[in-house]
mmCIF file with all atom_site columns, C-alpha atoms and ligand atoms in Angstrom:
data_model
loop_
_atom_site.group_PDB
_atom_site.id
_atom_site.type_symbol
_atom_site.label_atom_id
_atom_site.label_alt_id
_atom_site.label_comp_id
_atom_site.label_asym_id
_atom_site.label_entity_id
_atom_site.label_seq_id
_atom_site.pdbx_PDB_ins_code
_atom_site.Cartn_x
_atom_site.Cartn_y
_atom_site.Cartn_z
_atom_site.occupancy
_atom_site.B_iso_or_equiv
_atom_site.pdbx_formal_charge
_atom_site.auth_seq_id
_atom_site.auth_comp_id
_atom_site.auth_asym_id
_atom_site.auth_atom_id
_atom_site.pdbx_PDB_model_num
ATOM   1   C  CA  . VAL I 1 1   ? 0.000   0.000  0.000  1.00 96.00 ? 1341 VAL I CA  1
ATOM   2   C  CA  . THR I 1 2   ? 1.375   3.408  -0.944 1.00 98.00 ? 1342 THR I CA  1
ATOM   3   C  CA  . VAL I 1 3   ? 0.136   6.439  0.918  1.00 98.00 ? 1343 VAL I CA  1
ATOM   4   C  CA  . GLU I 1 4   ? 0.442   10.004 -0.286 1.00 98.00 ? 1344 GLU I CA  1
ATOM   5   C  CA  . TYR I 1 5   ? 0.134   12.289 2.724  1.00 98.00 ? 1345 TYR I CA  1
ATOM   6   C  CA  . LEU I 1 6   ? -0.420  15.971 3.357  1.00 98.00 ? 1346 LEU I CA  1
ATOM   7   C  CA  . ASP I 1 7   ? -0.347  17.947 6.604  1.00 97.00 ? 1347 ASP I CA  1
ATOM   8   C  CA  . TYR I 1 8   ? -3.711  19.528 7.434  1.00 96.00 ? 1348 TYR I CA  1
ATOM   9   C  CA  . GLU I 1 9   ? -1.902  22.586 8.788  1.00 94.00 ? 1349 GLU I CA  1
ATOM   10  C  CA  . VAL I 1 10  ? -0.791  23.699 5.330  1.00 95.00 ? 1350 VAL I CA  1
ATOM   11  C  CA  . LEU I 1 11  ? -4.359  23.780 4.015  1.00 94.00 ? 1351 LEU I CA  1
ATOM   12  C  CA  . ASP I 1 12  ? -5.080  26.927 5.971  1.00 83.00 ? 1352 ASP I CA  1
ATOM   13  C  CA  . ASP I 1 13  ? -1.863  28.631 4.918  1.00 89.00 ? 1353 ASP I CA  1
ATOM   14  C  CA  . HIS I 1 14  ? -2.676  28.079 1.247  1.00 94.00 ? 1354 HIS I CA  1
ATOM   15  C  CA  . GLY I 1 15  ? -6.427  28.604 1.406  1.00 94.00 ? 1355 GLY I CA  1
ATOM   16  C  CA  . TRP I 1 16  ? -7.034  24.981 0.356  1.00 96.00 ? 1356 TRP I CA  1
ATOM   17  C  CA  . SER I 1 17  ? -9.834  22.828 1.673  1.00 94.00 ? 1357 SER I CA  1
ATOM   18  C  CA  . LEU I 1 18  ? -10.301 19.099 2.251  1.00 93.00 ? 1358 LEU I CA  1
ATOM   19  C  CA  . GLY I 1 19  ? -13.059 19.040 -0.356 1.00 91.00 ? 1359 GLY I CA  1
ATOM   20  C  CA  . ASP I 1 20  ? -10.879 20.439 -3.188 1.00 95.00 ? 1360 ASP I CA  1
ATOM   21  C  CA  . ASP I 1 21  ? -10.751 17.879 -5.999 1.00 94.00 ? 1361 ASP I CA  1
ATOM   22  C  CA  . ASP I 1 22  ? -7.227  18.870 -6.925 1.00 96.00 ? 1362 ASP I CA  1
ATOM   23  C  CA  . LEU I 1 23  ? -5.901  19.169 -3.381 1.00 97.00 ? 1363 LEU I CA  1
ATOM   24  C  CA  . PHE I 1 24  ? -3.021  16.736 -3.891 1.00 97.00 ? 1364 PHE I CA  1
ATOM   25  C  CA  . GLU I 1 25  ? -2.155  18.155 -7.319 1.00 97.00 ? 1365 GLU I CA  1
ATOM   26  C  CA  . ARG I 1 26  ? -1.842  21.558 -5.707 1.00 97.00 ? 1366 ARG I CA  1
ATOM   27  C  CA  . ALA I 1 27  ? 0.309   20.051 -2.983 1.00 97.00 ? 1367 ALA I CA  1
ATOM   28  C  CA  . ARG I 1 28  ? 2.604   18.470 -5.601 1.00 97.00 ? 1368 ARG I CA  1
ATOM   29  C  CA  . ARG I 1 29  ? 2.978   21.794 -7.396 1.00 97.00 ? 1369 ARG I CA  1
ATOM   30  C  CA  . ALA I 1 30  ? 3.615   23.732 -4.191 1.00 96.00 ? 1370 ALA I CA  1
ATOM   31  C  CA  . ASP I 1 31  ? 7.042   22.153 -3.558 1.00 92.00 ? 1371 ASP I CA  1
ATOM   32  C  CA  . LEU I 1 32  ? 6.354   21.401 0.113  1.00 97.00 ? 1372 LEU I CA  1
ATOM   33  C  CA  . ASP I 1 33  ? 8.947   19.830 2.397  1.00 97.00 ? 1373 ASP I CA  1
ATOM   34  C  CA  . ALA I 1 34  ? 8.952   16.058 3.039  1.00 97.00 ? 1374 ALA I CA  1
ATOM   35  C  CA  . GLU I 1 35  ? 7.468   16.492 6.486  1.00 97.00 ? 1375 GLU I CA  1
ATOM   36  C  CA  . THR I 1 36  ? 4.400   18.129 4.970  1.00 97.00 ? 1376 THR I CA  1
ATOM   37  C  CA  . HIS I 1 37  ? 3.802   16.233 1.754  1.00 98.00 ? 1377 HIS I CA  1
ATOM   38  C  CA  . GLY I 1 38  ? 5.120   13.050 0.159  1.00 98.00 ? 1378 GLY I CA  1
ATOM   39  C  CA  . ARG I 1 39  ? 4.609   9.304  -0.084 1.00 98.00 ? 1379 ARG I CA  1
ATOM   40  C  CA  . PHE I 1 40  ? 5.565   6.236  1.842  1.00 98.00 ? 1380 PHE I CA  1
ATOM   41  C  CA  . ALA I 1 41  ? 4.782   2.532  1.783  1.00 98.00 ? 1381 ALA I CA  1
ATOM   42  C  CA  . VAL I 1 42  ? 2.739   0.840  4.481  1.00 98.00 ? 1382 VAL I CA  1
ATOM   43  C  CA  . GLU I 1 43  ? 4.028   -2.683 5.150  1.00 97.00 ? 1383 GLU I CA  1
ATOM   44  C  CA  . PRO I 1 44  ? 1.629   -5.541 5.952  1.00 96.00 ? 1384 PRO I CA  1
ATOM   45  C  CA  . GLY I 1 45  ? 0.684   -5.536 9.609  1.00 95.00 ? 1385 GLY I CA  1
ATOM   46  C  CA  . GLU I 1 46  ? 1.570   -1.884 10.200 1.00 97.00 ? 1386 GLU I CA  1
ATOM   47  C  CA  . THR I 1 47  ? -0.981  0.717  11.194 1.00 97.00 ? 1387 THR I CA  1
ATOM   48  C  CA  . LEU I 1 48  ? -0.814  3.978  9.278  1.00 98.00 ? 1388 LEU I CA  1
ATOM   49  C  CA  . LEU I 1 49  ? 0.696   5.693  12.335 1.00 98.00 ? 1389 LEU I CA  1
ATOM   50  C  CA  . GLU I 1 50  ? 3.410   3.006  12.655 1.00 98.00 ? 1390 GLU I CA  1
ATOM   51  C  CA  . ALA I 1 51  ? 4.190   3.262  8.951  1.00 98.00 ? 1391 ALA I CA  1
ATOM   52  C  CA  . ALA I 1 52  ? 4.611   7.042  9.275  1.00 98.00 ? 1392 ALA I CA  1
ATOM   53  C  CA  . GLU I 1 53  ? 6.922   6.543  12.259 1.00 98.00 ? 1393 GLU I CA  1
ATOM   54  C  CA  . ASN I 1 54  ? 8.916   3.805  10.531 1.00 98.00 ? 1394 ASN I CA  1
ATOM   55  C  CA  . ASN I 1 55  ? 9.456   6.262  7.680  1.00 98.00 ? 1395 ASN I CA  1
ATOM   56  C  CA  . GLY I 1 56  ? 10.832  8.835  10.095 1.00 98.00 ? 1396 GLY I CA  1
ATOM   57  C  CA  . PHE I 1 57  ? 7.775   11.053 10.580 1.00 98.00 ? 1397 PHE I CA  1
ATOM   58  C  CA  . ALA I 1 58  ? 6.382   12.242 13.907 1.00 97.00 ? 1398 ALA I CA  1
ATOM   59  C  CA  . TRP I 1 59  ? 2.629   12.232 13.367 1.00 98.00 ? 1399 TRP I CA  1
ATOM   60  C  CA  . PRO I 1 60  ? 0.442   13.205 16.311 1.00 97.00 ? 1400 PRO I CA  1
ATOM   61  C  CA  . PHE I 1 61  ? -0.885  10.528 18.681 1.00 98.00 ? 1401 PHE I CA  1
ATOM   62  C  CA  . ALA I 1 62  ? -1.476  10.031 22.383 1.00 96.00 ? 1402 ALA I CA  1
ATOM   63  C  CA  . CYS I 1 63  ? -3.287  6.849  23.411 1.00 95.00 ? 1403 CYS I CA  1
ATOM   64  C  CA  . ARG I 1 64  ? -2.601  4.506  20.441 1.00 95.00 ? 1404 ARG I CA  1
ATOM   65  C  CA  . GLY I 1 65  ? -5.832  2.775  21.344 1.00 92.00 ? 1405 GLY I CA  1
ATOM   66  C  CA  . GLY I 1 66  ? -8.713  4.575  19.648 1.00 90.00 ? 1406 GLY I CA  1
ATOM   67  C  CA  . ALA I 1 67  ? -9.631  6.713  22.635 1.00 91.00 ? 1407 ALA I CA  1
ATOM   68  C  CA  . CYS I 1 68  ? -8.261  10.221 22.084 1.00 92.00 ? 1408 CYS I CA  1
ATOM   69  C  CA  . THR I 1 69  ? -8.590  11.306 18.392 1.00 93.00 ? 1409 THR I CA  1
ATOM   70  C  CA  . ASN I 1 70  ? -5.114  12.885 18.346 1.00 95.00 ? 1410 ASN I CA  1
ATOM   71  C  CA  . CYS I 1 71  ? -4.078  10.572 15.507 1.00 96.00 ? 1411 CYS I CA  1
ATOM   72  C  CA  . ALA I 1 72  ? -7.074  11.369 13.260 1.00 96.00 ? 1412 ALA I CA  1
ATOM   73  C  CA  . VAL I 1 73  ? -6.568  11.489 9.483  1.00 97.00 ? 1413 VAL I CA  1
ATOM   74  C  CA  . ALA I 1 74  ? -8.909  12.231 6.587  1.00 97.00 ? 1414 ALA I CA  1
ATOM   75  C  CA  . ILE I 1 75  ? -9.006  9.712  3.747  1.00 97.00 ? 1415 ILE I CA  1
ATOM   76  C  CA  . VAL I 1 76  ? -9.254  11.739 0.535  1.00 96.00 ? 1416 VAL I CA  1
ATOM   77  C  CA  . ASP I 1 77  ? -8.786  8.807  -1.838 1.00 96.00 ? 1417 ASP I CA  1
ATOM   78  C  CA  . GLY I 1 78  ? -8.742  5.055  -1.191 1.00 97.00 ? 1418 GLY I CA  1
ATOM   79  C  CA  . GLU I 1 79  ? -10.278 3.102  1.638  1.00 97.00 ? 1419 GLU I CA  1
ATOM   80  C  CA  . MET I 1 80  ? -9.394  2.540  5.249  1.00 96.00 ? 1420 MET I CA  1
ATOM   81  C  CA  . PRO I 1 81  ? -11.561 0.469  7.591  1.00 90.00 ? 1421 PRO I CA  1
ATOM   82  C  CA  . PRO I 1 82  ? -13.517 2.492  10.130 1.00 87.00 ? 1422 PRO I CA  1
ATOM   83  C  CA  . PRO I 1 83  ? -12.196 1.907  13.617 1.00 78.00 ? 1423 PRO I CA  1
ATOM   84  C  CA  . VAL I 1 84  ? -13.926 -0.515 15.969 1.00 77.00 ? 1424 VAL I CA  1
ATOM   85  C  CA  . GLY I 1 85  ? -14.331 0.443  19.616 1.00 70.00 ? 1425 GLY I CA  1
ATOM   86  C  CA  . HIS I 1 86  ? -13.398 4.060  19.046 1.00 73.00 ? 1426 HIS I CA  1
ATOM   87  C  CA  . ILE I 1 87  ? -14.352 7.559  20.011 1.00 79.00 ? 1427 ILE I CA  1
ATOM   88  C  CA  . LEU I 1 88  ? -15.303 9.014  16.605 1.00 86.00 ? 1428 LEU I CA  1
ATOM   89  C  CA  . PRO I 1 89  ? -18.963 9.818  15.880 1.00 88.00 ? 1429 PRO I CA  1
ATOM   90  C  CA  . GLU I 1 90  ? -20.601 8.240  12.820 1.00 90.00 ? 1430 GLU I CA  1
ATOM   91  C  CA  . GLU I 1 91  ? -20.845 11.593 11.098 1.00 91.00 ? 1431 GLU I CA  1
ATOM   92  C  CA  . LEU I 1 92  ? -17.064 12.007 10.995 1.00 93.00 ? 1432 LEU I CA  1
ATOM   93  C  CA  . ILE I 1 93  ? -16.615 8.392  9.868  1.00 93.00 ? 1433 ILE I CA  1
ATOM   94  C  CA  . ARG I 1 94  ? -18.965 9.121  6.976  1.00 92.00 ? 1434 ARG I CA  1
ATOM   95  C  CA  . ARG I 1 95  ? -16.810 12.095 6.051  1.00 93.00 ? 1435 ARG I CA  1
ATOM   96  C  CA  . GLY I 1 96  ? -13.732 9.879  5.792  1.00 95.00 ? 1436 GLY I CA  1
ATOM   97  C  CA  . ILE I 1 97  ? -12.154 10.594 9.158  1.00 95.00 ? 1437 ILE I CA  1
ATOM   98  C  CA  . ARG I 1 98  ? -10.195 7.614  10.511 1.00 95.00 ? 1438 ARG I CA  1
ATOM   99  C  CA  . LEU I 1 99  ? -7.805  6.876  13.366 1.00 95.00 ? 1439 LEU I CA  1
ATOM   100 C  CA  . SER I 1 100 ? -4.263  6.183  12.183 1.00 97.00 ? 1440 SER I CA  1
ATOM   101 C  CA  . CYS I 1 101 ? -3.369  4.286  15.388 1.00 95.00 ? 1441 CYS I CA  1
ATOM   102 C  CA  . LEU I 1 102 ? -5.888  1.530  14.658 1.00 93.00 ? 1442 LEU I CA  1
ATOM   103 C  CA  . ALA I 1 103 ? -5.663  0.717  10.967 1.00 93.00 ? 1443 ALA I CA  1
ATOM   104 C  CA  . ALA I 1 104 ? -4.123  1.437  7.581  1.00 97.00 ? 1444 ALA I CA  1
ATOM   105 C  CA  . PRO I 1 105 ? -5.561  1.916  4.093  1.00 97.00 ? 1445 PRO I CA  1
ATOM   106 C  CA  . ILE I 1 106 ? -6.571  -1.298 2.344  1.00 97.00 ? 1446 ILE I CA  1
ATOM   107 C  CA  . THR I 1 107 ? -6.478  0.013  -1.223 1.00 97.00 ? 1447 THR I CA  1
ATOM   108 C  CA  . ARG I 1 108 ? -3.208  -0.121 -3.161 1.00 96.00 ? 1448 ARG I CA  1
ATOM   109 C  CA  . ASP I 1 109 ? -2.960  3.675  -3.223 1.00 97.00 ? 1449 ASP I CA  1
ATOM   110 C  CA  . ALA I 1 110 ? -4.451  6.133  -0.800 1.00 98.00 ? 1450 ALA I CA  1
ATOM   111 C  CA  . LYS I 1 111 ? -4.367  9.884  -0.237 1.00 98.00 ? 1451 LYS I CA  1
ATOM   112 C  CA  . VAL I 1 112 ? -4.474  10.914 3.370  1.00 98.00 ? 1452 VAL I CA  1
ATOM   113 C  CA  . VAL I 1 113 ? -4.483  14.262 5.154  1.00 98.00 ? 1453 VAL I CA  1
ATOM   114 C  CA  . TYR I 1 114 ? -2.942  13.871 8.610  1.00 98.00 ? 1454 TYR I CA  1
ATOM   115 C  CA  . ASN I 1 115 ? -3.091  16.233 11.574 1.00 97.00 ? 1455 ASN I CA  1
ATOM   116 C  CA  . VAL I 1 116 ? -6.846  16.740 11.157 1.00 96.00 ? 1456 VAL I CA  1
ATOM   117 C  CA  . LYS I 1 117 ? -7.101  17.017 14.929 1.00 95.00 ? 1457 LYS I CA  1
ATOM   118 C  CA  . HIS I 1 118 ? -6.736  20.735 14.150 1.00 93.00 ? 1458 HIS I CA  1
ATOM   119 C  CA  . MET I 1 119 ? -9.937  20.660 12.114 1.00 92.00 ? 1459 MET I CA  1
ATOM   120 C  CA  . PRO I 1 120 ? -12.662 22.268 14.259 1.00 90.00 ? 1460 PRO I CA  1
ATOM   121 C  CA  . ASP I 1 121 ? -15.184 19.400 13.812 1.00 89.00 ? 1461 ASP I CA  1
ATOM   122 C  CA  . VAL I 1 122 ? -12.612 16.870 14.940 1.00 90.00 ? 1462 VAL I CA  1
ATOM   123 C  CA  . ALA I 1 123 ? -11.047 19.002 17.699 1.00 88.00 ? 1463 ALA I CA  1
ATOM   124 C  CA  . GLU I 1 124 ? -14.350 18.772 19.583 1.00 86.00 ? 1464 GLU I CA  1
ATOM   125 C  CA  . PHE I 1 125 ? -13.699 15.089 20.237 1.00 83.00 ? 1465 PHE I CA  1
ATOM   126 C  CA  . LEU I 1 126 ? -10.060 15.408 21.293 1.00 85.00 ? 1466 LEU I CA  1
ATOM   127 C  CA  . LEU I 1 127 ? -9.202  13.974 24.689 1.00 81.00 ? 1467 LEU I CA  1
HETATM 128 FE FE1 . FES X 2 .   ? -5.531  8.075  20.472 1.00 60.39 ? 578  FES X FE1 1
HETATM 129 FE FE2 . FES X 2 .   ? -5.279  7.128  17.997 1.00 60.39 ? 578  FES X FE2 1
HETATM 130 S  S1  . FES X 2 .   ? -3.714  7.868  19.292 1.00 60.39 ? 578  FES X S1  1
HETATM 131 S  S2  . FES X 2 .   ? -7.085  7.548  19.068 1.00 60.39 ? 578  FES X S2  1
#
């Protein structure tokens, strides 16, 4: 599984939004640093958070157990199983919000915005 990632914090700076169809094309053109935008492979058995860490990135987390929402990501393209036994409300699940500490994308390619704990709708559920 290959994941292309983007830091939610740059969306604000550039006036981009999660719903923009060409969000990742804009990110590619913007020449962002590797911390903010790039790709990595997720190995079998890894969660998305572990894969990020194993590739040298410090993505946010706290509990690693589905209870705090700090590790939330938005799936823009691809599929990732909704977490089981978690804190996220159905409405956010429907909008593609997932917990990176519990799972990884299951499609061969996925586009993921991390750091969405800073998104107001998600921040409400932060513990
Ligand atoms: Fe707490 Fe994932 S780190 S829900």
